[in-house]
Amino acid sequence: MSFEEYAALARQLSDQRRAGEQRAAAESARRRDLHAAVDYLQQRLAAQGQRLDQLGRAIGIDQPAATPTPPPTAPGTGDGEPAGAAGAPGQAGVGAYPQLPAGEARLALPTAVSPAGGGVPAQRAAAADPAVELELARRMADEADRHGQQAELLAQRPALLPTWSPLARAVAVYAACGAAAGVLVLILVLASGVGLVDGFTLGAWICAGLPAVAFFGGYLVLGRWGRPVMVAGTPPRYLPLGFLICFLLVPMAYCAYLLLVRGLR
């Protein structure tokens, strides 16, 4: 071998070694990036799980106790477990091909068999790309975040008139309770007309009893169905406004009834 041929061979070996080092460095960087992405995704999923637990406790859903998963046993560890397919040939659930349901078995098991191999599979499923799987997991985490934000927005709204402002909701509730008390006023007036209720009792219910019942009814309704699940504390119930509405609306219903009766006469 001449010196030129030796030098060319040395350069070729050096180039191959340099290319191999570059590939190894690129593979090492890819693995570091994958590990960093896995750690970030794991932290993100853990935070999502904690937030879902908080939402579940807020709406009164009991979280089921987690069932511990037994750790995998390495083959041939000497702890009494069968060492793979060689340790228990022909035993169900042991070996390189675990027992699968019928639908999954048609997809997972090989479809071609080598005749000369005596039943040895001729092909295996292609290995999944970790980068592709991480990207799919990231997209699912993004979708879970979006649904979680929507659930939080819904949890910050009360069950009663969720799109209304607190003031409009309070006015509507107190007005509805006052209207219901106004109907009771009409019933008492009719009962007074036939002699079942005397005038003093009728006046007491119109001026104090039914307005107080309407006020406390609206107060309780706002406290029960007008409170968002995820909002700490008690939302405003506008007590002076409710008191004013109820103690004005009930006597006004009685006055409207008197005016209607006189107008018809």
Short mmCIF file of C-alpha atoms in Angstrom, two decimals:
data_model
loop_
_atom_site.label_atom_id
_atom_site.label_comp_id
_atom_site.label_asym_id
_atom_site.label_seq_id
_atom_site.Cartn_x
_atom_site.Cartn_y
_atom_site.Cartn_z
CA MET A 1 0.00 0.00 0.00
CA SER A 2 1.39 3.33 -1.03
CA PHE A 3 1.53 6.37 1.18
CA GLU A 4 -1.23 8.09 -0.80
CA GLU A 5 -3.55 5.11 -0.35
CA TYR A 6 -2.76 4.96 3.36
CA ALA A 7 -3.42 8.69 3.75
CA ALA A 8 -6.75 8.37 1.86
CA LEU A 9 -7.78 5.47 4.07
CA ALA A 10 -6.84 7.43 7.19
CA ARG A 11 -8.90 10.39 5.99
CA GLN A 12 -11.85 8.11 5.27
CA LEU A 13 -11.66 6.55 8.73
CA SER A 14 -11.35 10.01 10.29
CA ASP A 15 -14.40 11.24 8.37
CA GLN A 16 -16.40 8.19 9.41
CA ARG A 17 -15.37 8.66 13.03
CA ARG A 18 -16.29 12.35 12.91
CA ALA A 19 -19.63 11.52 11.32
CA GLY A 20 -20.28 8.92 13.98
CA GLU A 21 -19.48 11.41 16.75
CA GLN A 22 -21.81 13.96 15.17
CA ARG A 23 -24.59 11.41 14.95
CA ALA A 24 -24.00 10.39 18.56
CA ALA A 25 -24.05 14.04 19.68
CA ALA A 26 -27.26 14.67 17.71
CA GLU A 27 -28.86 11.56 19.21
CA SER A 28 -27.79 12.61 22.70
CA ALA A 29 -29.26 16.10 22.18
CA ARG A 30 -32.49 14.56 20.86
CA ARG A 31 -32.75 12.31 23.90
CA ARG A 32 -32.16 15.27 26.23
CA ASP A 33 -34.89 17.23 24.46
CA LEU A 34 -37.26 14.26 24.71
CA HIS A 35 -36.55 13.84 28.43
CA ALA A 36 -37.10 17.56 29.02
CA ALA A 37 -40.39 17.43 27.10
CA VAL A 38 -41.50 14.37 29.09
CA ASP A 39 -40.69 16.08 32.41
CA TYR A 40 -42.55 19.24 31.40
CA LEU A 41 -45.56 17.25 30.21
CA GLN A 42 -45.59 15.22 33.42
CA GLN A 43 -45.60 18.37 35.54
CA ARG A 44 -48.34 19.82 33.39
CA LEU A 45 -50.50 16.72 33.71
CA ALA A 46 -49.94 16.67 37.47
CA ALA A 47 -51.13 20.29 37.71
CA GLN A 48 -54.17 19.44 35.59
CA GLY A 49 -54.97 16.52 37.86
CA GLN A 50 -54.81 18.72 40.95
CA ARG A 51 -57.04 21.33 39.32
CA LEU A 52 -59.58 18.67 38.35
CA ASP A 53 -59.57 17.39 41.92
CA GLN A 54 -60.32 20.91 43.14
CA LEU A 55 -63.18 21.24 40.66
CA GLY A 56 -64.55 17.85 41.72
CA ARG A 57 -64.47 18.77 45.40
CA ALA A 58 -66.10 22.13 44.63
CA ILE A 59 -69.10 20.51 42.94
CA GLY A 60 -69.32 17.71 45.51
CA ILE A 61 -67.89 14.76 43.56
CA ASP A 62 -66.00 12.27 45.71
CA GLN A 63 -62.69 11.26 44.18
CA PRO A 64 -62.23 7.47 43.97
CA ALA A 65 -59.26 6.03 45.73
CA ALA A 66 -56.40 5.23 43.38
CA THR A 67 -55.60 1.55 43.02
CA PRO A 68 -51.88 0.92 43.45
CA THR A 69 -50.21 -0.58 40.41
CA PRO A 70 -47.77 -3.41 41.16
CA PRO A 71 -44.24 -2.64 39.97
CA PRO A 72 -42.97 -4.65 36.99
CA THR A 73 -40.68 -7.55 37.77
CA ALA A 74 -37.52 -7.93 35.77
CA PRO A 75 -37.00 -11.35 34.16
CA GLY A 76 -34.94 -13.81 36.13
CA THR A 77 -34.77 -11.80 39.35
CA GLY A 78 -34.98 -14.87 41.55
CA ASP A 79 -37.98 -13.67 43.57
CA GLY A 80 -40.27 -16.51 42.60
CA GLU A 81 -41.70 -14.83 39.49
CA PRO A 82 -41.43 -16.61 36.12
CA ALA A 83 -38.61 -15.27 33.99
CA GLY A 84 -40.45 -14.47 30.75
CA ALA A 85 -41.52 -17.07 28.22
CA ALA A 86 -38.61 -19.33 29.08
CA GLY A 87 -39.65 -19.50 32.70
CA ALA A 88 -43.23 -20.64 31.98
CA PRO A 89 -43.67 -21.91 28.45
CA GLY A 90 -47.27 -22.14 27.32
CA GLN A 91 -48.62 -20.29 30.36
CA ALA A 92 -51.25 -17.66 29.58
CA GLY A 93 -50.23 -14.05 30.18
CA VAL A 94 -46.51 -14.81 30.27
CA GLY A 95 -43.96 -14.26 27.57
CA ALA A 96 -43.30 -11.88 24.74
CA TYR A 97 -46.93 -11.98 23.53
CA PRO A 98 -49.40 -11.21 26.36
CA GLN A 99 -53.01 -12.22 26.15
CA LEU A 100 -55.10 -9.51 24.46
CA PRO A 101 -58.80 -9.12 23.75
CA ALA A 102 -60.05 -10.46 20.46
CA GLY A 103 -60.35 -7.03 18.83
CA GLU A 104 -56.86 -5.95 19.88
CA ALA A 105 -55.29 -9.30 19.12
CA ARG A 106 -56.11 -9.01 15.43
CA LEU A 107 -54.26 -5.70 15.33
CA ALA A 108 -51.31 -6.48 17.56
CA LEU A 109 -50.35 -10.04 16.59
CA PRO A 110 -48.36 -10.71 13.41
CA THR A 111 -50.32 -11.54 10.29
CA ALA A 112 -47.72 -13.56 8.50
CA VAL A 113 -45.86 -16.66 9.67
CA SER A 114 -42.66 -18.05 8.26
CA PRO A 115 -43.20 -21.71 7.24
CA ALA A 116 -39.59 -22.62 7.86
CA GLY A 117 -39.53 -21.00 11.24
CA GLY A 118 -42.03 -23.37 12.82
CA GLY A 119 -44.58 -20.71 13.80
CA VAL A 120 -42.08 -17.88 14.45
CA PRO A 121 -43.58 -14.49 13.51
CA ALA A 122 -42.23 -13.05 10.30
CA GLN A 123 -42.97 -9.39 11.12
CA ARG A 124 -43.47 -7.18 14.15
CA ALA A 125 -45.30 -3.93 14.75
CA ALA A 126 -43.29 -0.83 13.98
CA ALA A 127 -42.01 1.06 17.00
CA ALA A 128 -43.76 4.34 17.75
CA ASP A 129 -41.82 7.57 17.32
CA PRO A 130 -41.38 9.21 20.76
CA ALA A 131 -41.48 12.70 19.26
CA VAL A 132 -44.80 11.98 17.55
CA GLU A 133 -46.26 10.49 20.73
CA LEU A 134 -45.14 13.49 22.77
CA GLU A 135 -46.68 15.87 20.26
CA LEU A 136 -49.98 13.99 20.46
CA ALA A 137 -49.83 14.08 24.26
CA ARG A 138 -49.11 17.81 24.18
CA ARG A 139 -52.13 18.43 21.95
CA MET A 140 -54.31 16.40 24.30
CA ALA A 141 -52.98 18.43 27.23
CA ASP A 142 -53.84 21.65 25.38
CA GLU A 143 -57.35 20.33 24.76
CA ALA A 144 -57.66 19.38 28.43
CA ASP A 145 -56.58 22.90 29.42
CA ARG A 146 -59.20 24.39 27.13
CA HIS A 147 -61.97 22.22 28.57
CA GLY A 148 -60.73 22.93 32.10
CA GLN A 149 -60.92 26.68 31.51
CA GLN A 150 -64.45 26.29 30.19
CA ALA A 151 -65.40 24.26 33.27
CA GLU A 152 -63.94 26.93 35.55
CA LEU A 153 -65.89 29.65 33.76
CA LEU A 154 -69.08 27.62 34.17
CA ALA A 155 -68.28 26.98 37.83
CA GLN A 156 -67.94 30.74 38.40
CA ARG A 157 -71.56 31.24 37.32
CA PRO A 158 -74.50 30.57 39.62
CA ALA A 159 -77.18 28.07 38.73
CA LEU A 160 -79.89 30.74 38.82
CA LEU A 161 -79.82 33.15 35.85
CA PRO A 162 -76.11 32.53 35.13
CA THR A 163 -75.75 35.19 32.43
CA TRP A 164 -77.28 37.99 34.52
CA SER A 165 -75.39 40.46 36.67
CA PRO A 166 -75.67 40.06 40.47
CA LEU A 167 -77.78 43.21 40.75
CA ALA A 168 -80.21 42.18 38.00
CA ARG A 169 -80.46 38.70 39.49
CA ALA A 170 -81.27 40.08 42.93
CA VAL A 171 -83.92 42.42 41.53
CA ALA A 172 -85.53 39.58 39.58
CA VAL A 173 -85.56 37.24 42.58
CA TYR A 174 -87.00 39.78 45.02
CA ALA A 175 -89.56 40.92 42.44
CA ALA A 176 -90.65 37.33 41.80
CA CYS A 177 -91.01 36.67 45.52
CA GLY A 178 -92.96 39.92 45.91
CA ALA A 179 -95.23 38.94 43.03
CA ALA A 180 -95.88 35.57 44.66
CA ALA A 181 -96.73 37.38 47.91
CA GLY A 182 -99.06 39.64 45.89
CA VAL A 183 -100.97 36.57 44.73
CA LEU A 184 -101.33 35.53 48.37
CA VAL A 185 -102.64 39.04 49.12
CA LEU A 186 -105.39 38.56 46.57
CA ILE A 187 -106.27 35.22 48.15
CA LEU A 188 -106.47 36.85 51.60
CA VAL A 189 -108.65 39.64 50.22
CA LEU A 190 -111.05 37.11 48.75
CA ALA A 191 -111.05 35.21 52.04
CA SER A 192 -111.78 38.47 53.86
CA GLY A 193 -114.68 39.12 51.52
CA VAL A 194 -116.38 35.88 52.54
CA GLY A 195 -115.65 36.40 56.24
CA LEU A 196 -112.81 33.94 56.73
CA VAL A 197 -110.25 36.62 57.59
CA ASP A 198 -110.94 39.75 59.62
CA GLY A 199 -109.72 43.20 58.71
CA PHE A 200 -106.92 43.40 61.32
CA THR A 201 -105.40 40.10 60.21
CA LEU A 202 -105.64 41.15 56.58
CA GLY A 203 -103.90 44.46 57.28
CA ALA A 204 -101.15 42.77 59.31
CA TRP A 205 -100.38 40.31 56.55
CA ILE A 206 -100.45 42.99 53.86
CA CYS A 207 -98.25 45.50 55.70
CA ALA A 208 -95.77 43.19 57.44
CA GLY A 209 -96.32 39.44 57.18
CA LEU A 210 -96.27 38.79 53.45
CA PRO A 211 -93.56 41.38 52.64
CA ALA A 212 -91.32 39.80 55.28
CA VAL A 213 -92.01 36.32 53.88
CA ALA A 214 -91.21 37.54 50.36
CA PHE A 215 -88.01 39.22 51.53
CA PHE A 216 -86.67 36.20 53.39
CA GLY A 217 -87.71 33.93 50.53
CA GLY A 218 -85.67 35.99 48.06
CA TYR A 219 -82.76 36.08 50.51
CA LEU A 220 -82.74 32.28 50.81
CA VAL A 221 -83.11 31.75 47.06
CA LEU A 222 -80.14 34.01 46.33
CA GLY A 223 -78.07 32.21 48.94
CA ARG A 224 -78.94 28.76 47.61
CA TRP A 225 -79.03 29.13 43.83
CA GLY A 226 -77.48 32.55 43.29
CA ARG A 227 -74.03 31.62 44.59
CA PRO A 228 -71.31 30.44 42.17
CA VAL A 229 -69.56 27.20 43.03
CA MET A 230 -65.99 28.39 42.61
CA VAL A 231 -66.32 31.88 44.14
CA ALA A 232 -65.11 32.16 47.71
CA GLY A 233 -67.29 33.97 50.21
CA THR A 234 -70.90 35.07 49.92
CA PRO A 235 -72.04 37.09 46.90
CA PRO A 236 -73.96 40.31 47.56
CA ARG A 237 -77.68 39.86 48.16
CA TYR A 238 -78.61 43.57 48.17
CA LEU A 239 -80.62 43.47 51.37
CA PRO A 240 -81.82 47.11 51.38
CA LEU A 241 -82.94 46.81 47.78
CA GLY A 242 -84.75 43.54 48.46
CA PHE A 243 -86.41 44.98 51.54
CA LEU A 244 -87.60 47.99 49.56
CA ILE A 245 -88.93 45.88 46.68
CA CYS A 246 -90.84 43.42 48.85
CA PHE A 247 -92.32 45.98 51.25
CA LEU A 248 -93.45 48.15 48.34
CA LEU A 249 -94.63 45.50 45.91
CA VAL A 250 -97.01 43.69 48.25
CA PRO A 251 -98.98 46.80 49.35
CA MET A 252 -98.94 47.98 45.73
CA ALA A 253 -100.58 44.70 44.71
CA TYR A 254 -103.34 45.34 47.26
CA CYS A 255 -103.81 48.89 46.03
CA ALA A 256 -103.94 47.69 42.44
CA TYR A 257 -106.63 45.20 43.44
CA LEU A 258 -108.71 47.96 45.08
CA LEU A 259 -108.38 50.19 42.05
CA LEU A 260 -109.37 47.33 39.76
CA VAL A 261 -112.45 46.53 41.83
CA ARG A 262 -113.54 50.17 41.92
CA GLY A 263 -112.94 50.50 38.18
CA LEU A 264 -115.12 47.49 37.46
CA ARG A 265 -117.90 48.87 39.66
#
